[in-house]
Amino acid sequence: MARVVVDVMLKPEILDPQGKAVQGALPRLGFDGVLDVRQGKRFELEVEGEVTAERLAEIEKIAETLLANPVIEDFTVHVEDAS
Amino acid sequence: MARVVVDVMLKPEILDPQGKAVQGALPRLGFDGVLDVRQGKRFELEVEGEVTAERLAEIEKIAETLLANPVIEDFTVHVEDAS
């Protein structure tokens, strides 16, 4: 069994109100030096068997159609340590 | 400037209905072989200057108090490529 991680983040040109809210809260809580915060989603998929190139292509397809909205979001797919 | 990433995931023993919804949708869309899906949050923090051990400890504190709920969530902090 292997774990594949899909990270989905808003494109840089899309406003991120959640991230901005966190960023605005930091100085009030006494944390300085953080210039920008962006919030996105992380999906961990447990995949049967080995992660072949074919399987990875399928997961790219899943990410594109189900996990991310490609109009406003970018995603990256990577394999994590097998468990 | 450096980028620090905080990944927040529900603890394994906490039910994850969002992940289950994705998992349930996959076979209907023709994707098989994904045994489990967990959904979490990813925060990208742009930090001023270099990421020292002190600065990293501060971000751990931010993650613990503001980004994650340690009762039900685990988080990991790691530095990404400087940009």
mmCIF file with all atom_site columns, C-alpha atoms in Angstrom:
data_model
loop_
_atom_site.group_PDB
_atom_site.id
_atom_site.type_symbol
_atom_site.label_atom_id
_atom_site.label_alt_id
_atom_site.label_comp_id
_atom_site.label_asym_id
_atom_site.label_entity_id
_atom_site.label_seq_id
_atom_site.pdbx_PDB_ins_code
_atom_site.Cartn_x
_atom_site.Cartn_y
_atom_site.Cartn_z
_atom_site.occupancy
_atom_site.B_iso_or_equiv
_atom_site.pdbx_formal_charge
_atom_site.auth_seq_id
_atom_site.auth_comp_id
_atom_site.auth_asym_id
_atom_site.auth_atom_id
_atom_site.pdbx_PDB_model_num
ATOM 1   C CA . MET A 1 1  ? 0.000   0.000  0.000   1.00 0.00 ? 1  MET A CA 1
ATOM 2   C CA . ALA A 1 2  ? 1.275   3.427  -0.863  1.00 0.00 ? 2  ALA A CA 1
ATOM 3   C CA . ARG A 1 3  ? 0.181   6.930  -0.020  1.00 0.00 ? 3  ARG A CA 1
ATOM 4   C CA . VAL A 1 4  ? -0.268  9.532  -2.719  1.00 0.00 ? 4  VAL A CA 1
ATOM 5   C CA . VAL A 1 5  ? -0.708  13.149 -1.670  1.00 0.00 ? 5  VAL A CA 1
ATOM 6   C CA . VAL A 1 6  ? -2.585  15.729 -3.717  1.00 0.00 ? 6  VAL A CA 1
ATOM 7   C CA . ASP A 1 7  ? -2.057  19.354 -2.664  1.00 0.00 ? 7  ASP A CA 1
ATOM 8   C CA . VAL A 1 8  ? -4.595  21.833 -3.983  1.00 0.00 ? 8  VAL A CA 1
ATOM 9   C CA . MET A 1 9  ? -3.902  25.566 -3.688  1.00 0.00 ? 9  MET A CA 1
ATOM 10  C CA . LEU A 1 10 ? -5.688  28.589 -5.118  1.00 0.00 ? 10 LEU A CA 1
ATOM 11  C CA . LYS A 1 11 ? -3.843  30.053 -8.101  1.00 0.00 ? 11 LYS A CA 1
ATOM 12  C CA . PRO A 1 12 ? -1.606  32.992 -7.098  1.00 0.00 ? 12 PRO A CA 1
ATOM 13  C CA . GLU A 1 13 ? -3.833  35.524 -8.883  1.00 0.00 ? 13 GLU A CA 1
ATOM 14  C CA . ILE A 1 14 ? -6.975  34.380 -7.003  1.00 0.00 ? 14 ILE A CA 1
ATOM 15  C CA . LEU A 1 15 ? -7.799  36.181 -3.758  1.00 0.00 ? 15 LEU A CA 1
ATOM 16  C CA . ASP A 1 16 ? -7.587  33.953 -0.672  1.00 0.00 ? 16 ASP A CA 1
ATOM 17  C CA . PRO A 1 17 ? -9.776  35.407 2.105   1.00 0.00 ? 17 PRO A CA 1
ATOM 18  C CA . GLN A 1 18 ? -9.117  32.483 4.471   1.00 0.00 ? 18 GLN A CA 1
ATOM 19  C CA . GLY A 1 19 ? -5.370  32.981 4.183   1.00 0.00 ? 19 GLY A CA 1
ATOM 20  C CA . LYS A 1 20 ? -5.761  36.729 4.606   1.00 0.00 ? 20 LYS A CA 1
ATOM 21  C CA . ALA A 1 21 ? -7.810  36.179 7.774   1.00 0.00 ? 21 ALA A CA 1
ATOM 22  C CA . VAL A 1 22 ? -5.035  34.045 9.261   1.00 0.00 ? 22 VAL A CA 1
ATOM 23  C CA . GLN A 1 23 ? -2.436  36.593 8.198   1.00 0.00 ? 23 GLN A CA 1
ATOM 24  C CA . GLY A 1 24 ? -4.440  39.378 9.830   1.00 0.00 ? 24 GLY A CA 1
ATOM 25  C CA . ALA A 1 25 ? -4.759  37.445 13.081  1.00 0.00 ? 25 ALA A CA 1
ATOM 26  C CA . LEU A 1 26 ? -1.038  36.748 13.472  1.00 0.00 ? 26 LEU A CA 1
ATOM 27  C CA . PRO A 1 27 ? 0.144   40.242 14.545  1.00 0.00 ? 27 PRO A CA 1
ATOM 28  C CA . ARG A 1 28 ? -2.768  40.483 16.991  1.00 0.00 ? 28 ARG A CA 1
ATOM 29  C CA . LEU A 1 29 ? -1.545  37.251 18.576  1.00 0.00 ? 29 LEU A CA 1
ATOM 30  C CA . GLY A 1 30 ? 2.011   38.560 18.791  1.00 0.00 ? 30 GLY A CA 1
ATOM 31  C CA . PHE A 1 31 ? 3.523   36.792 15.779  1.00 0.00 ? 31 PHE A CA 1
ATOM 32  C CA . ASP A 1 32 ? 5.474   38.988 13.384  1.00 0.00 ? 32 ASP A CA 1
ATOM 33  C CA . GLY A 1 33 ? 7.508   38.346 10.261  1.00 0.00 ? 33 GLY A CA 1
ATOM 34  C CA . VAL A 1 34 ? 4.937   36.333 8.311   1.00 0.00 ? 34 VAL A CA 1
ATOM 35  C CA . LEU A 1 35 ? 4.438   38.210 5.051   1.00 0.00 ? 35 LEU A CA 1
ATOM 36  C CA . ASP A 1 36 ? 1.739   36.128 3.440   1.00 0.00 ? 36 ASP A CA 1
ATOM 37  C CA . VAL A 1 37 ? -0.481  33.133 4.192   1.00 0.00 ? 37 VAL A CA 1
ATOM 38  C CA . ARG A 1 38 ? -2.291  30.984 1.628   1.00 0.00 ? 38 ARG A CA 1
ATOM 39  C CA . GLN A 1 39 ? -4.679  28.233 2.645   1.00 0.00 ? 39 GLN A CA 1
ATOM 40  C CA . GLY A 1 40 ? -5.353  25.173 0.529   1.00 0.00 ? 40 GLY A CA 1
ATOM 41  C CA . LYS A 1 41 ? -6.376  21.559 0.749   1.00 0.00 ? 41 LYS A CA 1
ATOM 42  C CA . ARG A 1 42 ? -4.384  18.377 1.204   1.00 0.00 ? 42 ARG A CA 1
ATOM 43  C CA . PHE A 1 43 ? -5.740  14.975 0.199   1.00 0.00 ? 43 PHE A CA 1
ATOM 44  C CA . GLU A 1 44 ? -4.077  11.743 1.280   1.00 0.00 ? 44 GLU A CA 1
ATOM 45  C CA . LEU A 1 45 ? -5.046  8.781  -0.926  1.00 0.00 ? 45 LEU A CA 1
ATOM 46  C CA . GLU A 1 46 ? -4.181  5.247  0.150   1.00 0.00 ? 46 GLU A CA 1
ATOM 47  C CA . VAL A 1 47 ? -3.591  3.321  -3.041  1.00 0.00 ? 47 VAL A CA 1
ATOM 48  C CA . GLU A 1 48 ? -3.692  -0.432 -3.538  1.00 0.00 ? 48 GLU A CA 1
ATOM 49  C CA . GLY A 1 49 ? -0.423  -2.066 -4.558  1.00 0.00 ? 49 GLY A CA 1
ATOM 50  C CA . GLU A 1 50 ? 2.467   -0.180 -6.117  1.00 0.00 ? 50 GLU A CA 1
ATOM 51  C CA . VAL A 1 51 ? 2.195   3.273  -7.612  1.00 0.00 ? 51 VAL A CA 1
ATOM 52  C CA . THR A 1 52 ? 2.889   2.765  -11.297 1.00 0.00 ? 52 THR A CA 1
ATOM 53  C CA . ALA A 1 53 ? 3.084   5.559  -13.874 1.00 0.00 ? 53 ALA A CA 1
ATOM 54  C CA . GLU A 1 54 ? -0.360  4.474  -15.062 1.00 0.00 ? 54 GLU A CA 1
ATOM 55  C CA . ARG A 1 55 ? -1.784  4.668  -11.534 1.00 0.00 ? 55 ARG A CA 1
ATOM 56  C CA . LEU A 1 56 ? -0.239  8.091  -11.053 1.00 0.00 ? 56 LEU A CA 1
ATOM 57  C CA . ALA A 1 57 ? -1.817  9.307  -14.289 1.00 0.00 ? 57 ALA A CA 1
ATOM 58  C CA . GLU A 1 58 ? -5.174  8.089  -12.982 1.00 0.00 ? 58 GLU A CA 1
ATOM 59  C CA . ILE A 1 59 ? -4.694  10.041 -9.773  1.00 0.00 ? 59 ILE A CA 1
ATOM 60  C CA . GLU A 1 60 ? -3.776  13.164 -11.776 1.00 0.00 ? 60 GLU A CA 1
ATOM 61  C CA . LYS A 1 61 ? -7.121  12.682 -13.528 1.00 0.00 ? 61 LYS A CA 1
ATOM 62  C CA . ILE A 1 62 ? -8.912  12.293 -10.156 1.00 0.00 ? 62 ILE A CA 1
ATOM 63  C CA . ALA A 1 63 ? -7.260  15.475 -8.903  1.00 0.00 ? 63 ALA A CA 1
ATOM 64  C CA . GLU A 1 64 ? -8.238  17.396 -11.998 1.00 0.00 ? 64 GLU A CA 1
ATOM 65  C CA . THR A 1 65 ? -11.859 16.271 -12.100 1.00 0.00 ? 65 THR A CA 1
ATOM 66  C CA . LEU A 1 66 ? -12.820 15.758 -8.466  1.00 0.00 ? 66 LEU A CA 1
ATOM 67  C CA . LEU A 1 67 ? -10.335 17.300 -6.013  1.00 0.00 ? 67 LEU A CA 1
ATOM 68  C CA . ALA A 1 68 ? -9.409  20.592 -7.642  1.00 0.00 ? 68 ALA A CA 1
ATOM 69  C CA . ASN A 1 69 ? -11.198 23.217 -9.697  1.00 0.00 ? 69 ASN A CA 1
ATOM 70  C CA . PRO A 1 70 ? -8.634  23.878 -12.434 1.00 0.00 ? 70 PRO A CA 1
ATOM 71  C CA . VAL A 1 71 ? -10.196 27.243 -13.235 1.00 0.00 ? 71 VAL A CA 1
ATOM 72  C CA . ILE A 1 72 ? -9.080  28.735 -9.912  1.00 0.00 ? 72 ILE A CA 1
ATOM 73  C CA . GLU A 1 73 ? -6.827  26.102 -8.341  1.00 0.00 ? 73 GLU A CA 1
ATOM 74  C CA . ASP A 1 74 ? -3.456  24.469 -9.024  1.00 0.00 ? 74 ASP A CA 1
ATOM 75  C CA . PHE A 1 75 ? -2.633  20.995 -7.774  1.00 0.00 ? 75 PHE A CA 1
ATOM 76  C CA . THR A 1 76 ? 0.451   18.857 -7.300  1.00 0.00 ? 76 THR A CA 1
ATOM 77  C CA . VAL A 1 77 ? 0.557   15.080 -6.964  1.00 0.00 ? 77 VAL A CA 1
ATOM 78  C CA . HIS A 1 78 ? 3.389   13.273 -5.195  1.00 0.00 ? 78 HIS A CA 1
ATOM 79  C CA . VAL A 1 79 ? 4.020   9.871  -3.686  1.00 0.00 ? 79 VAL A CA 1
ATOM 80  C CA . GLU A 1 80 ? 4.810   9.666  0.015   1.00 0.00 ? 80 GLU A CA 1
ATOM 81  C CA . ASP A 1 81 ? 6.660   6.945  1.894   1.00 0.00 ? 81 ASP A CA 1
ATOM 82  C CA . ALA A 1 82 ? 4.949   3.587  1.529   1.00 0.00 ? 82 ALA A CA 1
ATOM 83  C CA . SER A 1 83 ? 3.424   2.299  4.749   1.00 0.00 ? 83 SER A CA 1
ATOM 84  C CA . MET B 1 1  ? 12.131  35.028 1.773   1.00 0.00 ? 1  MET B CA 1
ATOM 85  C CA . ALA B 1 2  ? 11.317  31.426 2.574   1.00 0.00 ? 2  ALA B CA 1
ATOM 86  C CA . ARG B 1 3  ? 8.175   29.364 2.458   1.00 0.00 ? 3  ARG B CA 1
ATOM 87  C CA . VAL B 1 4  ? 7.120   27.272 5.414   1.00 0.00 ? 4  VAL B CA 1
ATOM 88  C CA . VAL B 1 5  ? 4.325   24.733 4.903   1.00 0.00 ? 5  VAL B CA 1
ATOM 89  C CA . VAL B 1 6  ? 2.012   23.580 7.675   1.00 0.00 ? 6  VAL B CA 1
ATOM 90  C CA . ASP B 1 7  ? -0.037  20.475 6.894   1.00 0.00 ? 7  ASP B CA 1
ATOM 91  C CA . VAL B 1 8  ? -3.019  19.850 9.150   1.00 0.00 ? 8  VAL B CA 1
ATOM 92  C CA . MET B 1 9  ? -4.782  16.478 9.051   1.00 0.00 ? 9  MET B CA 1
ATOM 93  C CA . LEU B 1 10 ? -7.479  14.970 11.247  1.00 0.00 ? 10 LEU B CA 1
ATOM 94  C CA . LYS B 1 11 ? -6.069  12.407 13.677  1.00 0.00 ? 11 LYS B CA 1
ATOM 95  C CA . PRO B 1 12 ? -6.431  8.840  12.337  1.00 0.00 ? 12 PRO B CA 1
ATOM 96  C CA . GLU B 1 13 ? -9.061  7.957  14.950  1.00 0.00 ? 13 GLU B CA 1
ATOM 97  C CA . ILE B 1 14 ? -11.298 10.917 14.000  1.00 0.00 ? 14 ILE B CA 1
ATOM 98  C CA . LEU B 1 15 ? -13.951 10.293 11.351  1.00 0.00 ? 15 LEU B CA 1
ATOM 99  C CA . ASP B 1 16 ? -13.406 12.260 8.155   1.00 0.00 ? 16 ASP B CA 1
ATOM 100 C CA . PRO B 1 17 ? -16.735 12.652 6.308   1.00 0.00 ? 17 PRO B CA 1
ATOM 101 C CA . GLN B 1 18 ? -15.218 14.855 3.576   1.00 0.00 ? 18 GLN B CA 1
ATOM 102 C CA . GLY B 1 19 ? -12.622 12.214 2.772   1.00 0.00 ? 19 GLY B CA 1
ATOM 103 C CA . LYS B 1 20 ? -15.271 9.487  2.860   1.00 0.00 ? 20 LYS B CA 1
ATOM 104 C CA . ALA B 1 21 ? -17.426 11.466 0.420   1.00 0.00 ? 21 ALA B CA 1
ATOM 105 C CA . VAL B 1 22 ? -14.528 11.684 -2.033  1.00 0.00 ? 22 VAL B CA 1
ATOM 106 C CA . GLN B 1 23 ? -13.783 7.993  -1.545  1.00 0.00 ? 23 GLN B CA 1
ATOM 107 C CA . GLY B 1 24 ? -17.410 7.115  -2.226  1.00 0.00 ? 24 GLY B CA 1
ATOM 108 C CA . ALA B 1 25 ? -17.469 9.188  -5.406  1.00 0.00 ? 25 ALA B CA 1
ATOM 109 C CA . LEU B 1 26 ? -14.390 7.583  -6.961  1.00 0.00 ? 26 LEU B CA 1
ATOM 110 C CA . PRO B 1 27 ? -15.917 4.200  -7.996  1.00 0.00 ? 27 PRO B CA 1
ATOM 111 C CA . ARG B 1 28 ? -18.963 5.993  -9.405  1.00 0.00 ? 28 ARG B CA 1
ATOM 112 C CA . LEU B 1 29 ? -16.599 8.014  -11.605 1.00 0.00 ? 29 LEU B CA 1
ATOM 113 C CA . GLY B 1 30 ? -14.783 4.902  -12.741 1.00 0.00 ? 30 GLY B CA 1
ATOM 114 C CA . PHE B 1 31 ? -11.706 5.085  -10.534 1.00 0.00 ? 31 PHE B CA 1
ATOM 115 C CA . ASP B 1 32 ? -10.829 1.951  -8.607  1.00 0.00 ? 32 ASP B CA 1
ATOM 116 C CA . GLY B 1 33 ? -7.983  0.937  -6.341  1.00 0.00 ? 33 GLY B CA 1
ATOM 117 C CA . VAL B 1 34 ? -8.118  3.860  -3.909  1.00 0.00 ? 34 VAL B CA 1
ATOM 118 C CA . LEU B 1 35 ? -8.622  2.314  -0.474  1.00 0.00 ? 35 LEU B CA 1
ATOM 119 C CA . ASP B 1 36 ? -8.930  5.425  1.664   1.00 0.00 ? 36 ASP B CA 1
ATOM 120 C CA . VAL B 1 37 ? -9.052  9.203  1.308   1.00 0.00 ? 37 VAL B CA 1
ATOM 121 C CA . ARG B 1 38 ? -8.393  11.740 4.051   1.00 0.00 ? 38 ARG B CA 1
ATOM 122 C CA . GLN B 1 39 ? -8.851  15.454 3.541   1.00 0.00 ? 39 GLN B CA 1
ATOM 123 C CA . GLY B 1 40 ? -6.918  18.083 5.434   1.00 0.00 ? 40 GLY B CA 1
ATOM 124 C CA . LYS B 1 41 ? -5.600  21.605 5.177   1.00 0.00 ? 41 LYS B CA 1
ATOM 125 C CA . ARG B 1 42 ? -2.373  23.003 3.825   1.00 0.00 ? 42 ARG B CA 1
ATOM 126 C CA . PHE B 1 43 ? -1.074  26.430 4.839   1.00 0.00 ? 43 PHE B CA 1
ATOM 127 C CA . GLU B 1 44 ? 1.765   28.155 2.985   1.00 0.00 ? 44 GLU B CA 1
ATOM 128 C CA . LEU B 1 45 ? 3.443   30.867 5.067   1.00 0.00 ? 45 LEU B CA 1
ATOM 129 C CA . GLU B 1 46 ? 5.854   33.303 3.412   1.00 0.00 ? 46 GLU B CA 1
ATOM 130 C CA . VAL B 1 47 ? 8.387   34.176 6.080   1.00 0.00 ? 47 VAL B CA 1
ATOM 131 C CA . GLU B 1 48 ? 10.698  37.190 6.193   1.00 0.00 ? 48 GLU B CA 1
ATOM 132 C CA . GLY B 1 49 ? 14.414  36.435 5.968   1.00 0.00 ? 49 GLY B CA 1
ATOM 133 C CA . GLU B 1 50 ? 15.924  33.084 6.822   1.00 0.00 ? 50 GLU B CA 1
ATOM 134 C CA . VAL B 1 51 ? 14.127  30.319 8.654   1.00 0.00 ? 51 VAL B CA 1
ATOM 135 C CA . THR B 1 52 ? 16.064  29.952 11.905  1.00 0.00 ? 52 THR B CA 1
ATOM 136 C CA . ALA B 1 53 ? 15.324  27.341 14.551  1.00 0.00 ? 53 ALA B CA 1
ATOM 137 C CA . GLU B 1 54 ? 13.754  30.120 16.612  1.00 0.00 ? 54 GLU B CA 1
ATOM 138 C CA . ARG B 1 55 ? 11.509  31.173 13.747  1.00 0.00 ? 55 ARG B CA 1
ATOM 139 C CA . LEU B 1 56 ? 10.499  27.578 13.150  1.00 0.00 ? 56 LEU B CA 1
ATOM 140 C CA . ALA B 1 57 ? 9.566   27.195 16.817  1.00 0.00 ? 57 ALA B CA 1
ATOM 141 C CA . GLU B 1 58 ? 7.380   30.288 16.471  1.00 0.00 ? 58 GLU B CA 1
ATOM 142 C CA . ILE B 1 59 ? 5.618   28.771 13.464  1.00 0.00 ? 59 ILE B CA 1
ATOM 143 C CA . GLU B 1 60 ? 5.058   25.529 15.413  1.00 0.00 ? 60 GLU B CA 1
ATOM 144 C CA . LYS B 1 61 ? 3.368   27.719 18.027  1.00 0.00 ? 61 LYS B CA 1
ATOM 145 C CA . ILE B 1 62 ? 1.242   29.410 15.334  1.00 0.00 ? 62 ILE B CA 1
ATOM 146 C CA . ALA B 1 63 ? 0.225   26.016 13.958  1.00 0.00 ? 63 ALA B CA 1
ATOM 147 C CA . GLU B 1 64 ? -0.707  24.747 17.403  1.00 0.00 ? 64 GLU B CA 1
ATOM 148 C CA . THR B 1 65 ? -2.741  27.772 18.467  1.00 0.00 ? 65 THR B CA 1
ATOM 149 C CA . LEU B 1 66 ? -4.236  29.118 15.246  1.00 0.00 ? 66 LEU B CA 1
ATOM 150 C CA . LEU B 1 67 ? -4.023  26.670 12.328  1.00 0.00 ? 67 LEU B CA 1
ATOM 151 C CA . ALA B 1 68 ? -4.783  23.315 13.949  1.00 0.00 ? 68 ALA B CA 1
ATOM 152 C CA . ASN B 1 69 ? -7.052  22.073 16.683  1.00 0.00 ? 69 ASN B CA 1
ATOM 153 C CA . PRO B 1 70 ? -4.697  19.728 18.590  1.00 0.00 ? 70 PRO B CA 1
ATOM 154 C CA . VAL B 1 71 ? -7.630  17.900 20.148  1.00 0.00 ? 71 VAL B CA 1
ATOM 155 C CA . ILE B 1 72 ? -8.665  16.389 16.832  1.00 0.00 ? 72 ILE B CA 1
ATOM 156 C CA . GLU B 1 73 ? -5.883  17.315 14.394  1.00 0.00 ? 73 GLU B CA 1
ATOM 157 C CA . ASP B 1 74 ? -2.201  16.553 13.852  1.00 0.00 ? 74 ASP B CA 1
ATOM 158 C CA . PHE B 1 75 ? 0.101   18.971 12.075  1.00 0.00 ? 75 PHE B CA 1
ATOM 159 C CA . THR B 1 76 ? 3.524   18.901 10.477  1.00 0.00 ? 76 THR B CA 1
ATOM 160 C CA . VAL B 1 77 ? 5.743   21.904 9.745   1.00 0.00 ? 77 VAL B CA 1
ATOM 161 C CA . HIS B 1 78 ? 8.388   21.857 7.025   1.00 0.00 ? 78 HIS B CA 1
ATOM 162 C CA . VAL B 1 79 ? 10.422  24.374 5.071   1.00 0.00 ? 79 VAL B CA 1
ATOM 163 C CA . GLU B 1 80 ? 10.036  24.434 1.310   1.00 0.00 ? 80 GLU B CA 1
ATOM 164 C CA . ASP B 1 81 ? 12.506  25.727 -1.266  1.00 0.00 ? 81 ASP B CA 1
ATOM 165 C CA . ALA B 1 82 ? 13.308  29.390 -0.716  1.00 0.00 ? 82 ALA B CA 1
ATOM 166 C CA . SER B 1 83 ? 11.987  31.659 -3.455  1.00 0.00 ? 83 SER B CA 1
#
